[in-house]
CSV table of C-alpha atoms in Angstrom, one decimal:
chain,number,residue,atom,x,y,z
A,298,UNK,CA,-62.3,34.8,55.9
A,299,UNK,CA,-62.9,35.5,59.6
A,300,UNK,CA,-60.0,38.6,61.3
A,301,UNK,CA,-58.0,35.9,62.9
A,302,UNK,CA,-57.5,36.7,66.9
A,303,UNK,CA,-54.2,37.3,67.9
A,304,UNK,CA,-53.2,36.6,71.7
A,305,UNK,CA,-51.1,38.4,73.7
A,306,UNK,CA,-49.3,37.3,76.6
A,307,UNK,CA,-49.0,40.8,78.2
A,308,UNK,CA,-45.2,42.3,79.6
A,309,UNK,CA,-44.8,45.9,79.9
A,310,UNK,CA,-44.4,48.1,78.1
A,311,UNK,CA,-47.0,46.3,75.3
A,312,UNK,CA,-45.6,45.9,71.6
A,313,UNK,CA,-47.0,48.2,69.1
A,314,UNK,CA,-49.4,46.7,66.6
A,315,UNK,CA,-50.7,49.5,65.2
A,316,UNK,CA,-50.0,48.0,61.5
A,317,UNK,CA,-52.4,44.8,62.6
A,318,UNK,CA,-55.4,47.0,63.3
A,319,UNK,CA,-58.4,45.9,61.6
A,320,UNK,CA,-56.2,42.8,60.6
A,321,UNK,CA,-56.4,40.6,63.7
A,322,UNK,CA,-58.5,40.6,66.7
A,323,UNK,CA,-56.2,41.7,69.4
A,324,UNK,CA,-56.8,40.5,72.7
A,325,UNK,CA,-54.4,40.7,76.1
A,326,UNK,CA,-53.7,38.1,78.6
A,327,UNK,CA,-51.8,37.2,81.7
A,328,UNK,CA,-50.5,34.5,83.2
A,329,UNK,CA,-54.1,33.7,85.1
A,330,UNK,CA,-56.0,34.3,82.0
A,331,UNK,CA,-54.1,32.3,79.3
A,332,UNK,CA,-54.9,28.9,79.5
A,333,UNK,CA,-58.8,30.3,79.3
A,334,UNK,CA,-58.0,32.3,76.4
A,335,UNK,CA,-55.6,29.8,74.1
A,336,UNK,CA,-58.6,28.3,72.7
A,337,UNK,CA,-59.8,30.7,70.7
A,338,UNK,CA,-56.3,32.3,69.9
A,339,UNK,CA,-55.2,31.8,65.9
A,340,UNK,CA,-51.3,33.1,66.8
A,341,UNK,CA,-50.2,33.7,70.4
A,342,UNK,CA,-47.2,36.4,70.6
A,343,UNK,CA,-45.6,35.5,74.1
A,344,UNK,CA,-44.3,38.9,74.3
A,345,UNK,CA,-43.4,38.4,78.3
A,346,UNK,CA,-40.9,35.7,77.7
A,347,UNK,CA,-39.8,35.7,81.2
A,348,UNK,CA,-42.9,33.8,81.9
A,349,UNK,CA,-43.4,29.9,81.7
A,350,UNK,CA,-47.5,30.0,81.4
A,351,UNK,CA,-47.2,28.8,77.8
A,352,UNK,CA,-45.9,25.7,79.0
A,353,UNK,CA,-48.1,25.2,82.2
A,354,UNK,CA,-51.6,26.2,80.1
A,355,UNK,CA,-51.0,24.2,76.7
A,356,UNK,CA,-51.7,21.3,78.1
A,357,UNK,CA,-55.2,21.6,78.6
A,358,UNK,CA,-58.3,20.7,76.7
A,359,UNK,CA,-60.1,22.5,73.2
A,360,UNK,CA,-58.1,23.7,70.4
A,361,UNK,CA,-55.0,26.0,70.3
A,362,UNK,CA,-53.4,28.3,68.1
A,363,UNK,CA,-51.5,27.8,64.8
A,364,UNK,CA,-48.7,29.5,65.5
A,365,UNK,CA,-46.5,30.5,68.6
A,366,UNK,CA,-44.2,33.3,68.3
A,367,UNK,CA,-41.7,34.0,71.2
A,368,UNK,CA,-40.3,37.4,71.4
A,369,UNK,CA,-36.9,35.6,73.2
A,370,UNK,CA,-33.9,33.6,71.2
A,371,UNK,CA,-34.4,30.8,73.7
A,372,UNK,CA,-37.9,28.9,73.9
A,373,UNK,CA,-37.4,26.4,76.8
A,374,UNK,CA,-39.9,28.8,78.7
A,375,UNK,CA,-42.9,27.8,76.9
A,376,UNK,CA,-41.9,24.3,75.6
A,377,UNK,CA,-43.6,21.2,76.4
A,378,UNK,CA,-43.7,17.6,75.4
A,379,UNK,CA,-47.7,18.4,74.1
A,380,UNK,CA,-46.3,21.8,72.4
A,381,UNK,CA,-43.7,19.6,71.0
A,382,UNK,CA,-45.6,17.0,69.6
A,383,UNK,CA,-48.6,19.1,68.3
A,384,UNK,CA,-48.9,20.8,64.7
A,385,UNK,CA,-48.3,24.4,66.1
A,386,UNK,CA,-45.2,26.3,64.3
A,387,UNK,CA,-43.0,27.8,66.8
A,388,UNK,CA,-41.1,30.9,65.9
A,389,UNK,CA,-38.3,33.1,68.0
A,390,UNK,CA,-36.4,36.5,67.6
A,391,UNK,CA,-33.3,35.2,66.4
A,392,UNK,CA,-31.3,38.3,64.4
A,393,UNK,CA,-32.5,40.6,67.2
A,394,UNK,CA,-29.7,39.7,69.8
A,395,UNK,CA,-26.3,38.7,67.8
A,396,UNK,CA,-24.5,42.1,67.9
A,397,UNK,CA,-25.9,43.5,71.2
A,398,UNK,CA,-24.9,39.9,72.5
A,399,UNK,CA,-21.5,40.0,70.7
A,400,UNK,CA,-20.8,43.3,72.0
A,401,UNK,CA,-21.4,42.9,75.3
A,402,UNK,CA,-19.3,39.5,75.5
A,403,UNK,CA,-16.4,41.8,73.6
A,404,UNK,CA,-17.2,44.2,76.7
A,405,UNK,CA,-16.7,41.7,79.4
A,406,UNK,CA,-13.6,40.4,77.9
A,407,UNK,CA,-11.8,43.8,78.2
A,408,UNK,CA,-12.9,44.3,81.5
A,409,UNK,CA,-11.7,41.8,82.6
A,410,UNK,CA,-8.2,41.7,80.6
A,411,UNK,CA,-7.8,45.2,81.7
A,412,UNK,CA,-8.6,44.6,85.5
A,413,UNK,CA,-11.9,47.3,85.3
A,414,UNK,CA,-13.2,45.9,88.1
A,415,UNK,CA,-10.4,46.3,90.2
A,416,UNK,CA,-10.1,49.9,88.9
A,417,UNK,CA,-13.3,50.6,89.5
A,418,UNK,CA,-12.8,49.2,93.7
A,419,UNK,CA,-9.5,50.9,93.9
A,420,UNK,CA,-11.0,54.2,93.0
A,421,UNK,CA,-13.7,54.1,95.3
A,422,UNK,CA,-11.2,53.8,97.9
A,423,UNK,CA,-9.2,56.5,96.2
A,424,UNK,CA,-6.4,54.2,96.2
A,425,UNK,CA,-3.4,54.4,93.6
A,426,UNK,CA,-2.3,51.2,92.9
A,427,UNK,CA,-0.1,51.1,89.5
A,428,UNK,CA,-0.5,47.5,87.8
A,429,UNK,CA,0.0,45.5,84.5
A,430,UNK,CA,-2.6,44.0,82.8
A,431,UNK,CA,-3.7,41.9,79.8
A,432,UNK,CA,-3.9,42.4,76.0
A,433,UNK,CA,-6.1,40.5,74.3
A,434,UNK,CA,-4.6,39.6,71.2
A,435,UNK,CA,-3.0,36.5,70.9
A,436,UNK,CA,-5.5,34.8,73.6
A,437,UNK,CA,-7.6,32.0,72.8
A,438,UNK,CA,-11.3,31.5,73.7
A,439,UNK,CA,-14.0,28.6,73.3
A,440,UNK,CA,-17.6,30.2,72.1
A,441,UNK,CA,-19.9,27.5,72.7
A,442,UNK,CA,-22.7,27.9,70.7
A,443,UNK,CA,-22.5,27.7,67.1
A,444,UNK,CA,-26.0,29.6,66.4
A,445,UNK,CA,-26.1,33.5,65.0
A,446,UNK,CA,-25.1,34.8,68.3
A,447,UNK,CA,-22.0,32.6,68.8
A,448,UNK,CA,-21.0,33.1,65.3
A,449,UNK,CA,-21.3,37.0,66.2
A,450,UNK,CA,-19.5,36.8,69.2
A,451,UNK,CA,-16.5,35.0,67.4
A,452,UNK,CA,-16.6,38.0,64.6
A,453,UNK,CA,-16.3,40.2,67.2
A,454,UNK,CA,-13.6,38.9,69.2
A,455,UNK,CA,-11.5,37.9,66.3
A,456,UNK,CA,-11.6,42.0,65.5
A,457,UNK,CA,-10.2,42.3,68.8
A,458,UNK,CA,-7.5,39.8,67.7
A,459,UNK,CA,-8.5,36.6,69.8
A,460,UNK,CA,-8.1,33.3,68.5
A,461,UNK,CA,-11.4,31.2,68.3
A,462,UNK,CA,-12.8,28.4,68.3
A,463,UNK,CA,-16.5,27.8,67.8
A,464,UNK,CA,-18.4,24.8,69.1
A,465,UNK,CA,-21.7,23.2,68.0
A,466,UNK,CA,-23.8,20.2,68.5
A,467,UNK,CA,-22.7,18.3,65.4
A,468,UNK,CA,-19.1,19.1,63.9
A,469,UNK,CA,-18.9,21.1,60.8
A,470,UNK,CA,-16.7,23.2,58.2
A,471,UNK,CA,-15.6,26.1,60.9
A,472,UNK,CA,-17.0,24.6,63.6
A,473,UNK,CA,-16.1,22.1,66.4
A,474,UNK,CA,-18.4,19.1,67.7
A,475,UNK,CA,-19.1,18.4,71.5
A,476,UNK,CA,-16.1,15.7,71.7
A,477,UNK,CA,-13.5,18.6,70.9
A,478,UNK,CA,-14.9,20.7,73.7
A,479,UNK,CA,-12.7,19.7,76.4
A,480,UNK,CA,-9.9,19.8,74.5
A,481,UNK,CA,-10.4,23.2,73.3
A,482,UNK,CA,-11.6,24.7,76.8
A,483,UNK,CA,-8.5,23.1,78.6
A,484,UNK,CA,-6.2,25.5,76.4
A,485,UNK,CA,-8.9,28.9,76.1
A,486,UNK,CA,-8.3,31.9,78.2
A,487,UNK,CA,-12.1,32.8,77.5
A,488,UNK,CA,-14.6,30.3,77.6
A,489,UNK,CA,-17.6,31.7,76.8
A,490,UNK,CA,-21.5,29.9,76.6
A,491,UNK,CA,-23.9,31.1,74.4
A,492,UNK,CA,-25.6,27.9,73.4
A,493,UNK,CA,-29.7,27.3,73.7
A,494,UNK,CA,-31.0,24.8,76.5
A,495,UNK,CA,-31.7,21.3,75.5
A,496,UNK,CA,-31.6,18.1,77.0
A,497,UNK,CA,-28.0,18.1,76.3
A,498,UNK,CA,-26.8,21.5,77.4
A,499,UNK,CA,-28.7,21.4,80.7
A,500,UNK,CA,-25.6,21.5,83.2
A,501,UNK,CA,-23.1,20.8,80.7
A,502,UNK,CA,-20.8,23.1,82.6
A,503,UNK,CA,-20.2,21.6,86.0
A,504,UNK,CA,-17.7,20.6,88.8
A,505,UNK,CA,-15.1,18.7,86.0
A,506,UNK,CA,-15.6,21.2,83.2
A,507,UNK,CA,-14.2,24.0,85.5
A,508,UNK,CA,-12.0,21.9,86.9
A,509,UNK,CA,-10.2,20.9,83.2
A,510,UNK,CA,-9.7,24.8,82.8
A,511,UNK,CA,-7.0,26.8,82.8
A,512,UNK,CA,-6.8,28.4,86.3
A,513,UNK,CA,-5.8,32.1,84.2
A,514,UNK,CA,-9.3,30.9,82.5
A,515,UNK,CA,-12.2,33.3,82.8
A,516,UNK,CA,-15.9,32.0,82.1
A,517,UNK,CA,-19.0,33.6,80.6
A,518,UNK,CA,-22.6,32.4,80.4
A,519,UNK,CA,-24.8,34.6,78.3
A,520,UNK,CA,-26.9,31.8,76.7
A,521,UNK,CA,-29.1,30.1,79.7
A,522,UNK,CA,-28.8,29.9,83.2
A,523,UNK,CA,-28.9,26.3,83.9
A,524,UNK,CA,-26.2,25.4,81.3
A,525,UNK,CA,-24.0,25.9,83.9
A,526,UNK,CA,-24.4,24.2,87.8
A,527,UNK,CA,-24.1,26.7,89.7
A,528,UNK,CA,-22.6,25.2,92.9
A,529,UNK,CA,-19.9,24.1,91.0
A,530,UNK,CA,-18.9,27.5,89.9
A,531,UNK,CA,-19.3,28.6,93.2
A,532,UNK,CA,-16.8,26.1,93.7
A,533,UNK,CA,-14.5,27.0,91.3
A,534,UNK,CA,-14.7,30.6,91.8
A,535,UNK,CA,-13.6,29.7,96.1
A,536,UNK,CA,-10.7,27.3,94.9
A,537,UNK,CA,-9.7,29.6,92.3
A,538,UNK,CA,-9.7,26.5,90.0
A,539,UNK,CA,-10.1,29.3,87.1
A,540,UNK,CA,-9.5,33.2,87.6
A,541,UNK,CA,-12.7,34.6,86.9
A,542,UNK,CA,-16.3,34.3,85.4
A,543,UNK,CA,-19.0,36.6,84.4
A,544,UNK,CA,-22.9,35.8,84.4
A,545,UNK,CA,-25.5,37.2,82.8
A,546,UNK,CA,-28.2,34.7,82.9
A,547,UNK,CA,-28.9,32.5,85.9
A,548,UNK,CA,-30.9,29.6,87.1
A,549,UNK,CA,-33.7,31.4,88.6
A,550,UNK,CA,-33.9,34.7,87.7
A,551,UNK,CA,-34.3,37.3,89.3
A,552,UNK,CA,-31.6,36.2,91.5
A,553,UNK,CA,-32.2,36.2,94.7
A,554,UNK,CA,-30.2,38.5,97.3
A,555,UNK,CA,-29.0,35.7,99.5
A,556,UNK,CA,-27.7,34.0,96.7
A,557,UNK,CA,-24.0,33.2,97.1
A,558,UNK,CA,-23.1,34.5,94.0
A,559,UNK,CA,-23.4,38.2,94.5
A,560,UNK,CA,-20.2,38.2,96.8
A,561,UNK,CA,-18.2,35.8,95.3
A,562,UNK,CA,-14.3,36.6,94.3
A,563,UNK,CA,-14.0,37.2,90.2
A,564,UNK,CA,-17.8,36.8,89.6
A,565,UNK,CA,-19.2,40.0,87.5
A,566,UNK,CA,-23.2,39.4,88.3
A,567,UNK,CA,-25.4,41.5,85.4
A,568,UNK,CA,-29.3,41.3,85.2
A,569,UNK,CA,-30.3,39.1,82.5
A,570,UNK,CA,-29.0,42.1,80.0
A,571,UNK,CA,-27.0,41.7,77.6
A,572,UNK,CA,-29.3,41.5,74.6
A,573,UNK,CA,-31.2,44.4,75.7
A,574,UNK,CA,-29.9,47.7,73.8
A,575,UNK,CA,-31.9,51.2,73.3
A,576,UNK,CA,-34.5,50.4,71.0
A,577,UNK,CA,-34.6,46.8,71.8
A,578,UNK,CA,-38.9,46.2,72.6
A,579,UNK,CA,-39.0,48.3,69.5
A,580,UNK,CA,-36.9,46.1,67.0
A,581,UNK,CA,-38.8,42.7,68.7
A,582,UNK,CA,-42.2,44.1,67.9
A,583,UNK,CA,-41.1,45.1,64.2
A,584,UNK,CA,-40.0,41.8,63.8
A,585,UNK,CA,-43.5,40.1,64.9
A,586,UNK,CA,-45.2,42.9,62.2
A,587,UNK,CA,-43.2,41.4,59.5
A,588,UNK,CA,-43.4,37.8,60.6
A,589,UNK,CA,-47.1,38.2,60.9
A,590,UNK,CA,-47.7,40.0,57.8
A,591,UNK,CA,-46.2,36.7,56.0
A,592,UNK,CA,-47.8,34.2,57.9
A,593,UNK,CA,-51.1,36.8,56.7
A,594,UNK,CA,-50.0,35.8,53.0
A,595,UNK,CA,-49.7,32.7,53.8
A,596,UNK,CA,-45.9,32.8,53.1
A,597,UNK,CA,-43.3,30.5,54.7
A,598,UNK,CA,-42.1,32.0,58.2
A,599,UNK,CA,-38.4,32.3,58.8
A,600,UNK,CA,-37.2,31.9,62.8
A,601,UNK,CA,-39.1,28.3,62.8
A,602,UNK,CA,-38.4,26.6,65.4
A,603,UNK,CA,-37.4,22.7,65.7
A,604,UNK,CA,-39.5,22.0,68.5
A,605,UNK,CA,-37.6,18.8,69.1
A,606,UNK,CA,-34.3,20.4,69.4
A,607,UNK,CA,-35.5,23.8,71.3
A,608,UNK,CA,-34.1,25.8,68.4
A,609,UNK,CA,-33.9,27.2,65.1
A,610,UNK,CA,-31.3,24.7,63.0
A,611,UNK,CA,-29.3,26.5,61.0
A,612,UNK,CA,-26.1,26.2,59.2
């Protein structure tokens, strides 16, 4: 059997595939190079998952690879309706992200219960200013997102004593469907988005979402920028139509310095982030090792992707 050629869509720093050498071809690529390459390609690893070349090269004519591993929880980057519809599995890193994602929510929740921000501002203007804030137990949030991460982030904040309530696309034992989702943000002190982008999701928080809030409600995206319209947050930030909001993916990323959203009132603005812990290019290229090795062995791959869905289904 011929050393099947693994392709690379290059990011720095590269993954280490040191355990794959003399086992597949390895070849690099960029975004100029990759619809070129993809031919001859057995398994692409799009490794610089920032990148939409995936979805702007498949298209295009001779053969493509057998499988597509994404080294990202979300895959809206590289799919397309000919990806979709073709016989290529799809795989992502899901298990890489929960805790670090969990963790980070948990982090933005005290800060903002316990006014860090404002801290933080008063004492660079070495100003004393003596003030109450929040605890946490007893307040309710709205994860929505029932995949490992949102399940992760509602373990976490139910340690910290917050009531939760956990939404998905289809209702469940433990979890809410999408027609309880008013309901349950119009009562949460913490709504909180960590759901994958679909044809469903895209804008699903907009101008009458933030308006059926609670205006002590504080928001936070951490799934994919365009769940949320942006304007309209803007909006509700302005007219104080909810108290506070925290975003750590956006629309278009990097985000851009004349973008309205670095200055405005109650916003905490992060880098695309959260996920990212020491260690973290490290555990994503483990991950591809292992998930290669068994695809090698011709043994059922885990992290499959329903390309018609944009994620992995799961419980």
């Amino acid at each position: 059997m011929a050393t099947p050629t693994l392709l690379v869509l290059d990011a720095d720093p590269l993954p280490r595939l040191g355990r794959l050498t003399g086992r597949a071809r390895i070849e690099h690529t960029d975004e100029a190079t990759l619809a070129a390459k993809l031919p001859s390609a057995d398994v692409l690893l799009v490794w610089d998952f920032t990148s939409h070349a995936v979805r702007d090269a498949w298209p295009g004519e001779g053969p493509r690879p057998r499988w597509v591993h994404t080294a990202s929880a979300g895959v809206d980057h590289l799919m397309c309706p000919e990806l979709a519809a073709s016989d290529t599995v799809v795989t992502n890193a899901r298990g890489i992200f929960d805790e670090p994602i969990a963790e980070y929510v948990a982090a933005l929740v005290l800060a903002m219960a316990k006014e860090l921000p404002r801290t933080l501002e008063l004492q660079g203007r070495r100003t004393w200013q003596h003030r109450e804030t929040r605890r946490l137990k007893g307040t309710r949030a709205c994860v929505v997102g029932s995949g490992p991460i949102g399940r992760a982030i509602v373990r976490t904040l139910k340690a910290l004593g917050v009531i939760c309530a956990l939404v998905g696309r289809v209702p469940r034992t433990g979890i809410h469907g999408p027609e309880d989702l008013d309901r349950l943000i119009s009562h949460a002190d913490w709504v909180i988005a960590a759901a994958p982008l679909t044809e469903r999701t895209y804008g699903m928080f907009d101008a009458r979402r933030f308006g059926v809030m609670q205006p002590s409600a504080r928001f936070i995206n951490v799934g994919r920028g365009p769940l949320v319209v942006e304007e309209a947050l803007v909006e509700a930030l302005t007219k104080r139509w909810i108290a506070g909001a925290a975003l750590d993916v956006f629309a278009h990323e990097p985000l851009g310095p004349d973008s309205p959203l670095w200055g405005l009132p109650g916003l905490i603005v992060s880098p695309h982030m959260s996920g990212d812990t020491v260690g973290w290019r490290d555990e994503l290229g483990a991950q591809f090792v292992e998930l290669y090795e068994r695809w090698e062995a011709g043994r059922t791959l885990p992290n499959v992707v329903d390309k018609q869905r944009g994620y992995v289904p799961g419980r």
